Amino acid sequence: LALYHVAVHLCHHCKWRQAYEFILNEVLFESRVPREIVHTGWAMNYSYGESCPECEKEILRKMKEREEE
């Protein structure tokens, strides 16, 4: 993926099996990586954390703490 300027960001909750499934389903099968991006210097980024329920809980907890301050 790095050769095609594709970055996959995984959160600390993500297990290896979940990472493998995310890369297969979300990056390789669902998305199309245009060949033109290789020569532009740009990268396509995919983030597992956006769909992680544990990350969502942490974000909501932090927002609640800030509101209470």
Backbone as a chain_set.jsonl record, in Angstrom:
{"seq": "LALYHVAVHLCHHCKWRQAYEFILNEVLFESRVPREIVHTGWAMNYSYGESCPECEKEILRKMKEREEE", "coords": {"N": [[0.82, -1.2, 0.0], [1.963, 1.208, 0.712], [3.603, 1.765, -1.448], [1.799, 2.688, -3.254], [1.063, 5.057, -2.193], [-0.767, 4.967, -0.051], [-2.119, 5.262, 3.095], [-2.839, 3.657, 6.117], [-4.45, 4.114, 9.061], [-4.454, 2.943, 12.292], [-6.171, 2.506, 15.345], [-5.35, 2.197, 18.875], [-7.008, 0.297, 19.907], [-7.532, -1.546, 18.003], [-7.348, -4.814, 16.884], [-5.173, -7.296, 15.383], [-6.599, -8.961, 13.61], [-8.903, -7.435, 13.125], [-7.699, -5.263, 11.885], [-6.708, -6.433, 9.552], [-9.122, -7.23, 8.321], [-10.292, -4.697, 7.997], [-8.495, -3.458, 6.203], [-8.736, -5.174, 3.996], [-11.567, -5.049, 3.395], [-12.373, -2.255, 3.487], [-10.327, -0.742, 2.281], [-9.051, -2.169, 0.111], [-11.155, -3.528, -1.294], [-13.49, -1.881, -1.304], [-12.671, 0.73, -1.915], [-11.125, 2.599, -4.495], [-7.915, 2.981, -5.577], [-6.491, 5.482, -7.243], [-4.229, 5.282, -9.949], [-2.863, 7.534, -10.713], [-2.254, 8.946, -8.433], [0.151, 8.134, -7.423], [2.23, 9.561, -8.586], [1.865, 12.137, -7.729], [2.613, 12.798, -5.16], [0.836, 13.018, -3.156], [-1.166, 11.425, -0.601], [-3.488, 8.824, 0.095], [-5.603, 8.446, 2.807], [-6.761, 6.223, 5.262], [-8.746, 5.574, 8.042], [-9.101, 3.542, 10.8], [-10.033, 4.223, 13.268], [-12.227, 5.915, 12.968], [-14.426, 4.303, 12.781], [-14.404, 2.838, 15.058], [-15.856, 1.582, 17.939], [-14.886, 1.833, 20.564], [-13.124, 4.009, 20.439], [-14.975, 5.973, 19.838], [-16.437, 6.046, 22.246], [-14.442, 7.0, 23.965], [-13.993, 9.557, 22.894], [-16.5, 10.783, 23.291], [-16.583, 10.705, 26.075], [-14.426, 12.405, 26.751], [-15.347, 14.794, 25.647], [-17.563, 15.251, 27.273], [-16.293, 15.618, 29.746], [-14.959, 18.019, 29.262], [-17.096, 19.758, 28.947], [-18.079, 19.796, 31.494], [-16.189, 21.204, 32.887]], "CA": [[0.0, 0.0, 0.0], [2.829, 2.384, 0.77], [4.092, 2.046, -2.796], [0.723, 3.4, -3.946], [0.783, 6.243, -1.385], [-1.967, 4.725, 0.744], [-1.814, 5.124, 4.514], [-3.922, 3.113, 6.93], [-4.23, 4.479, 10.458], [-5.163, 2.043, 13.201], [-6.164, 2.967, 16.729], [-4.756, 1.218, 19.789], [-8.007, -0.734, 20.215], [-7.644, -2.431, 16.845], [-6.609, -6.076, 16.919], [-4.622, -7.632, 14.072], [-7.654, -9.508, 12.753], [-9.732, -6.31, 12.723], [-6.907, -4.476, 10.937], [-6.698, -7.188, 8.294], [-10.453, -7.115, 7.728], [-10.476, -3.304, 7.591], [-7.704, -3.221, 5.002], [-9.358, -5.911, 2.892], [-12.909, -4.58, 3.058], [-12.516, -0.811, 3.287], [-9.299, -0.141, 1.432], [-8.801, -2.89, -1.132], [-12.348, -3.89, -2.047], [-14.467, -0.791, -1.422], [-12.092, 1.951, -2.461], [-10.251, 2.475, -5.659], [-6.749, 3.845, -5.469], [-6.122, 5.891, -8.607], [-2.801, 5.147, -10.259], [-2.284, 8.86, -10.873], [-1.839, 9.498, -7.142], [1.535, 7.742, -7.166], [3.156, 10.576, -9.085], [1.518, 13.462, -7.231], [3.165, 13.05, -3.832], [-0.267, 12.989, -2.207], [-1.475, 10.102, -0.07], [-4.873, 8.553, 0.505], [-5.568, 8.0, 4.193], [-7.917, 5.499, 5.781], [-8.631, 5.518, 9.492], [-9.959, 2.582, 11.483], [-10.588, 4.888, 14.439], [-13.512, 6.551, 12.672], [-15.505, 3.328, 12.955], [-14.121, 2.072, 16.275], [-16.77, 1.946, 19.029], [-14.119, 2.225, 21.75], [-12.664, 5.385, 20.198], [-16.165, 6.824, 19.952], [-16.712, 6.195, 23.68], [-13.415, 7.882, 24.532], [-14.242, 10.923, 22.417], [-17.679, 11.29, 23.996], [-16.207, 10.907, 27.481], [-13.582, 13.602, 26.809], [-16.213, 15.96, 25.391], [-18.363, 15.454, 28.47], [-15.409, 16.172, 30.77], [-14.705, 19.422, 28.915], [-18.311, 20.514, 29.199], [-18.255, 19.914, 32.952], [-15.172, 22.111, 33.459]], "C": [[0.862, 1.26, 0.0], [3.375, 2.754, -0.605], [3.074, 2.81, -3.628], [0.264, 4.631, -3.174], [-0.55, 6.117, -0.638], [-1.527, 4.497, 2.185], [-3.052, 4.618, 5.245], [-3.575, 3.386, 8.385], [-5.094, 3.588, 11.338], [-5.077, 2.6, 14.615], [-5.593, 1.87, 17.626], [-5.749, 0.137, 20.221], [-8.039, -1.84, 19.161], [-6.746, -3.662, 17.005], [-6.139, -6.402, 15.503], [-5.688, -8.15, 13.12], [-8.561, -8.38, 12.238], [-8.999, -5.447, 11.686], [-6.899, -5.144, 9.563], [-8.034, -7.058, 7.578], [-10.725, -5.696, 7.237], [-9.737, -3.022, 6.284], [-8.333, -3.933, 3.803], [-10.666, -5.273, 2.45], [-12.979, -3.107, 2.691], [-11.531, -0.234, 2.281], [-9.203, -0.856, 0.086], [-10.055, -3.149, -1.953], [-13.303, -2.725, -2.287], [-13.914, 0.435, -2.125], [-11.241, 1.63, -3.677], [-9.111, 3.468, -5.487], [-6.336, 4.22, -6.892], [-4.614, 5.803, -8.833], [-2.112, 6.508, -10.361], [-1.74, 9.42, -9.564], [-0.379, 9.198, -6.835], [2.504, 8.847, -7.544], [2.878, 11.977, -8.548], [2.183, 13.807, -5.908], [2.094, 13.075, -2.756], [-0.483, 11.564, -1.727], [-2.965, 10.006, 0.236], [-4.788, 7.953, 1.907], [-6.876, 7.326, 4.566], [-7.706, 5.321, 7.275], [-9.627, 4.533, 10.084], [-10.676, 3.245, 12.659], [-11.932, 5.554, 14.208], [-14.685, 5.598, 12.847], [-15.329, 2.474, 14.2], [-15.062, 2.506, 17.401], [-16.044, 2.395, 20.296], [-13.59, 3.651, 21.617], [-13.818, 6.366, 20.352], [-16.507, 7.083, 21.419], [-15.715, 7.15, 24.325], [-13.651, 9.335, 24.131], [-15.423, 11.541, 23.15], [-17.376, 11.572, 25.463], [-15.384, 12.186, 27.635], [-14.413, 14.867, 26.568], [-17.06, 16.279, 26.623], [-17.555, 16.071, 29.582], [-15.145, 17.648, 30.508], [-15.917, 20.294, 29.191], [-18.52, 20.752, 30.692], [-17.262, 20.875, 33.583], [-15.652, 23.525, 33.515]], "O": [[0.521, 2.256, -0.639], [3.586, 3.932, -0.893], [3.43, 3.496, -4.586], [-0.795, 5.188, -3.461], [-1.35, 7.052, -0.606], [-0.676, 3.652, 2.462], [-4.164, 5.093, 5.017], [-2.539, 2.945, 8.881], [-6.307, 3.495, 11.152], [-4.034, 3.105, 15.03], [-5.379, 0.744, 17.176], [-5.349, -0.846, 20.845], [-8.524, -2.941, 19.421], [-5.542, -3.546, 17.232], [-6.654, -5.845, 14.533], [-5.676, -7.809, 11.937], [-8.941, -8.367, 11.067], [-9.607, -4.963, 10.73], [-7.066, -4.481, 8.54], [-8.078, -6.805, 6.374], [-11.322, -5.512, 6.177], [-10.294, -2.416, 5.368], [-8.447, -3.355, 2.722], [-10.855, -4.989, 1.268], [-13.587, -2.75, 1.681], [-11.876, 0.667, 1.515], [-9.268, -0.216, -0.963], [-10.033, -3.009, -3.175], [-13.867, -2.606, -3.375], [-14.638, 1.106, -2.86], [-10.722, 0.525, -3.835], [-9.339, 4.66, -5.276], [-5.882, 3.367, -7.655], [-3.827, 6.215, -7.98], [-0.91, 6.616, -10.12], [-0.858, 10.278, -9.58], [0.259, 9.924, -6.072], [3.512, 9.037, -6.863], [3.598, 12.915, -8.889], [2.306, 14.983, -5.567], [2.409, 13.146, -1.568], [-0.04, 10.61, -2.367], [-3.607, 10.994, 0.591], [-3.985, 7.052, 2.153], [-7.959, 7.803, 4.224], [-6.615, 4.961, 7.719], [-10.837, 4.666, 9.899], [-11.797, 2.867, 13.002], [-12.7, 5.74, 15.152], [-15.818, 6.039, 13.04], [-16.04, 1.484, 14.376], [-15.065, 3.677, 17.779], [-16.545, 3.253, 21.023], [-13.609, 4.413, 22.584], [-13.662, 7.446, 20.92], [-16.83, 8.211, 21.791], [-16.09, 8.002, 25.13], [-13.519, 10.238, 24.957], [-15.356, 12.691, 23.583], [-17.855, 12.556, 26.026], [-15.624, 12.966, 28.556], [-14.196, 15.89, 27.219], [-17.247, 17.445, 26.969], [-18.045, 16.947, 30.294], [-15.113, 18.444, 31.446], [-15.78, 21.44, 29.619], [-19.066, 21.777, 31.099], [-17.475, 21.32, 34.711], [-14.922, 24.408, 33.966]]}, "num_chains": 1, "name": "protein.A"}
